[in-house]
XYZ file of C-alpha atoms in Angstrom:
283
model
C 60.366 59.532 116.990
C 57.717 59.107 114.413
C 54.583 57.295 115.686
C 52.671 54.850 113.547
C 49.037 54.119 113.553
C 49.883 51.019 115.446
C 51.676 52.933 118.009
C 48.772 55.247 118.452
C 46.306 52.309 118.596
C 48.388 50.775 121.438
C 48.428 53.974 123.318
C 44.620 54.408 122.757
C 43.944 50.892 124.209
C 46.419 51.448 127.077
C 44.707 54.810 127.992
C 41.256 53.043 128.090
C 42.616 50.530 130.466
C 44.579 53.236 132.551
C 41.440 55.331 132.985
C 39.694 52.307 134.484
C 42.408 51.407 136.903
C 42.924 54.959 138.079
C 39.250 55.334 138.437
C 39.092 52.542 140.915
C 41.746 54.169 142.989
C 39.925 57.489 142.824
C 36.525 56.075 143.683
C 37.969 54.286 146.705
C 39.422 57.490 147.943
C 36.245 59.358 147.346
C 34.237 56.858 149.440
C 36.782 57.077 152.281
C 36.773 61.000 152.025
C 33.226 61.556 153.289
C 33.497 63.038 156.935
C 37.116 63.599 156.857
C 38.704 67.077 157.452
C 39.290 69.046 154.349
C 42.935 70.115 153.694
C 43.951 73.008 151.579
C 47.099 73.845 149.686
C 46.001 77.413 148.725
C 42.985 79.648 148.382
C 40.107 77.424 147.059
C 42.709 74.711 146.112
C 41.819 71.583 147.977
C 44.347 68.923 148.788
C 43.415 65.195 148.939
C 45.557 62.243 149.612
C 44.105 60.602 146.505
C 45.516 63.069 144.183
C 49.063 61.904 144.991
C 48.054 58.232 144.946
C 46.235 58.306 141.536
C 49.069 60.306 139.872
C 51.692 57.941 141.126
C 49.724 54.923 139.726
C 49.354 56.554 136.347
C 53.020 57.717 136.174
C 54.249 54.215 137.105
C 52.178 52.484 134.561
C 52.998 54.948 131.798
C 56.675 54.773 132.622
C 56.612 50.982 132.281
C 54.501 50.850 129.099
C 56.056 53.838 127.196
C 59.430 54.718 128.732
C 60.220 56.882 125.782
C 57.265 59.195 126.512
C 57.398 62.283 128.866
C 55.136 63.112 131.692
C 53.641 66.233 133.012
C 51.344 65.998 135.968
C 49.627 68.400 138.246
C 51.048 66.916 141.457
C 54.564 65.793 140.480
C 55.289 67.990 137.662
C 57.522 67.248 134.607
C 58.367 69.018 131.465
C 56.943 69.417 128.024
C 58.449 67.198 125.408
C 57.759 66.060 121.871
C 55.838 63.161 123.214
C 54.334 63.720 126.576
C 51.320 62.599 128.700
C 49.615 65.389 130.454
C 47.818 64.271 133.727
C 45.290 65.734 136.219
C 44.805 62.897 138.856
C 41.716 64.692 140.404
C 40.148 67.467 138.737
C 37.347 68.892 140.951
C 39.149 68.363 144.188
C 36.798 70.836 145.983
C 33.849 68.695 144.951
C 35.886 65.449 145.822
C 36.832 66.753 149.270
C 33.166 67.548 150.082
C 31.728 64.276 148.908
C 30.193 65.684 145.704
C 30.305 63.120 142.865
C 31.508 65.699 140.226
C 35.166 65.029 139.740
C 37.371 63.234 137.191
C 40.630 61.948 136.120
C 41.920 63.757 132.960
C 44.786 62.265 130.784
C 46.006 63.731 127.315
C 48.777 62.501 125.066
C 50.498 65.232 123.005
C 52.682 64.322 120.107
C 53.552 65.723 116.726
C 52.854 69.138 118.005
C 49.149 68.566 118.878
C 46.868 66.506 121.149
C 46.430 62.941 119.897
C 44.494 61.289 122.651
C 42.271 62.526 125.385
C 40.527 60.576 128.131
C 38.285 61.664 131.074
C 36.700 59.424 133.566
C 34.264 60.203 136.374
C 34.314 56.991 138.367
C 31.517 58.050 140.747
C 29.029 58.083 137.750
C 30.978 55.328 135.752
C 31.370 57.714 132.750
C 34.373 57.427 130.597
C 35.022 59.871 127.725
C 37.745 59.012 125.027
C 38.829 60.802 121.832
C 41.529 60.156 119.310
C 42.510 62.815 116.793
C 40.542 62.398 113.679
C 38.560 59.396 115.101
C 35.700 61.121 116.986
C 34.636 61.098 120.660
C 32.894 58.661 122.879
C 31.328 58.367 126.231
C 31.390 54.777 127.465
C 32.101 53.650 123.983
C 29.245 55.417 122.143
C 29.769 58.302 119.831
C 28.850 61.785 121.252
C 28.288 65.106 119.604
C 28.052 68.683 120.693
C 24.524 70.208 121.148
C 22.631 71.638 118.238
C 21.503 74.820 120.084
C 21.203 77.914 118.039
C 19.056 80.161 120.200
C 21.019 82.076 122.720
C 18.030 82.155 125.184
C 18.109 78.290 125.146
C 21.877 78.113 126.029
C 23.459 76.901 129.120
C 27.140 77.835 129.496
C 29.640 77.046 132.117
C 32.345 79.376 133.398
C 35.313 78.298 135.491
C 37.165 80.669 137.765
C 40.804 81.257 138.457
C 42.445 83.626 140.843
C 45.032 84.226 138.195
C 42.757 86.670 136.444
C 40.886 89.648 137.795
C 37.482 88.767 139.454
C 35.981 91.706 137.500
C 36.713 89.994 134.231
C 34.518 87.031 135.232
C 31.792 89.108 136.503
C 31.778 91.229 133.303
C 31.704 88.073 130.986
C 28.907 86.426 133.158
C 27.042 89.660 133.137
C 27.104 89.806 129.328
C 26.008 86.216 128.948
C 23.090 86.655 131.327
C 22.017 89.973 129.456
C 22.010 87.947 126.308
C 19.590 85.485 127.789
C 21.806 82.492 128.569
C 22.075 80.468 131.687
C 25.568 80.493 133.293
C 26.628 77.820 135.794
C 29.867 76.506 137.421
C 30.409 72.829 138.305
C 34.013 73.203 139.749
C 35.592 70.782 137.300
C 36.851 72.353 134.218
C 37.749 68.984 132.623
C 34.191 67.728 133.095
C 32.768 70.990 132.019
C 34.619 70.500 128.729
C 33.553 66.818 128.505
C 29.944 68.043 129.022
C 30.260 70.448 125.981
C 31.405 67.515 123.786
C 28.536 65.423 125.098
C 25.875 68.149 124.416
C 25.131 68.617 128.160
C 26.458 72.152 127.988
C 26.511 74.576 125.013
C 29.918 76.036 125.934
C 32.594 76.348 128.562
C 35.019 79.091 129.110
C 37.767 79.977 131.649
C 40.136 82.815 131.565
C 42.998 80.684 132.697
C 43.618 76.893 132.902
C 46.553 74.635 133.261
C 47.278 72.136 130.487
C 46.431 69.049 132.616
C 42.894 70.555 133.217
C 41.957 71.060 129.736
C 43.919 69.320 126.866
C 41.928 66.142 127.029
C 38.606 68.041 127.135
C 39.476 70.317 124.189
C 40.296 67.357 122.056
C 36.848 65.753 123.019
C 35.090 68.980 121.942
C 36.798 69.196 118.641
C 36.313 65.558 117.890
C 32.637 65.878 118.867
C 31.963 68.696 116.327
C 32.581 71.696 118.622
C 35.032 74.742 118.237
C 37.622 75.902 120.711
C 39.904 78.771 121.271
C 43.697 78.416 120.745
C 45.623 76.852 123.673
C 48.700 74.931 122.399
C 49.474 77.506 119.832
C 49.341 80.178 122.574
C 51.996 78.270 124.539
C 49.465 76.761 126.769
C 51.405 73.489 127.368
C 54.125 75.446 129.032
C 52.247 78.326 130.504
C 48.566 77.530 130.626
C 46.089 80.091 129.334
C 42.543 80.934 128.470
C 40.091 78.114 127.311
C 36.917 78.302 125.388
C 34.918 75.466 123.805
C 31.395 75.565 122.480
C 28.795 74.268 119.942
C 29.659 76.115 116.682
C 26.282 78.157 116.459
C 26.800 79.996 119.681
C 30.507 80.140 119.964
C 30.867 83.602 118.691
C 28.636 84.986 121.617
C 30.760 83.202 124.218
C 33.888 84.452 122.552
C 32.697 88.012 122.720
C 31.681 87.908 126.108
C 35.009 86.380 127.455
C 37.240 88.065 124.899
C 38.726 84.726 124.126
C 39.403 84.285 120.355
C 38.236 81.258 118.501
C 40.735 78.903 116.815
C 41.251 79.074 113.127
C 42.671 75.923 111.997
C 44.631 73.340 113.925
C 45.888 73.908 117.568
C 49.615 73.236 117.226
C 52.462 73.769 119.636
C 54.241 77.149 118.646
C 57.484 75.324 117.346
C 55.241 73.100 115.237
C 53.498 75.791 113.219
C 56.033 75.978 110.282
C 56.112 72.107 109.792
C 52.333 71.587 110.246
C 51.845 69.571 107.132
C 54.390 66.983 108.171
C 52.911 66.311 111.708
C 50.255 63.633 110.870
C 50.784 60.379 112.475
C 52.224 57.906 109.833
């Protein structure tokens, strides 16, 4: 199915409204979470009832509005398709479960071989990030841009952690960044970490393995805000997940060397889309 500009505009408007309604559900769950026992579904992988409720809301609304589109969610799964919404209902569940207001909902729309739309909302701070391919990135409707940092000793990077990669790899990368003079922190929400790069609040974000629902919206935000990223879709990230890097251009090489994550050259397309890249623009 070929999507027109009108089709994309309709999805963009819908995404903005969907982030708002899902954010209301998430914020209500967050307010009720304080003081309750913390459940877990794996090592450092926190389970909250709100995850399921928010994803069910998003999936139902998308299915009603765009039945032709696929769905891939952290909680209820799905499968990659030519047109697919990729959803993390609560990114930063460890923060959410402990009443720390640093969590978000992340939604991306992939079509034509690349990410077309990305939206991230932190309802606790009333901050909504939105990007459309080729149209720039915004926070609460105002344009954002990556930082202009050029001096490594003035940088503040964020690194996520995943037990899918050896701990020694993270320690080595962080050590190299510290030795270069950078500050390194961890906020425990990869999606917000990427949004903060797009917004100039961090100079770069890296994680040695992320799932697509955690990062696709944020990667589009960064690119549309003038930043650079590593390859993700072209490395089969939609199906398998993979390493993630995003940074302001002047210091991206330093973050790339420390983490051994390569920088993306050109567009980040799904593997099967590489040979037909010139025909993938939305009509």
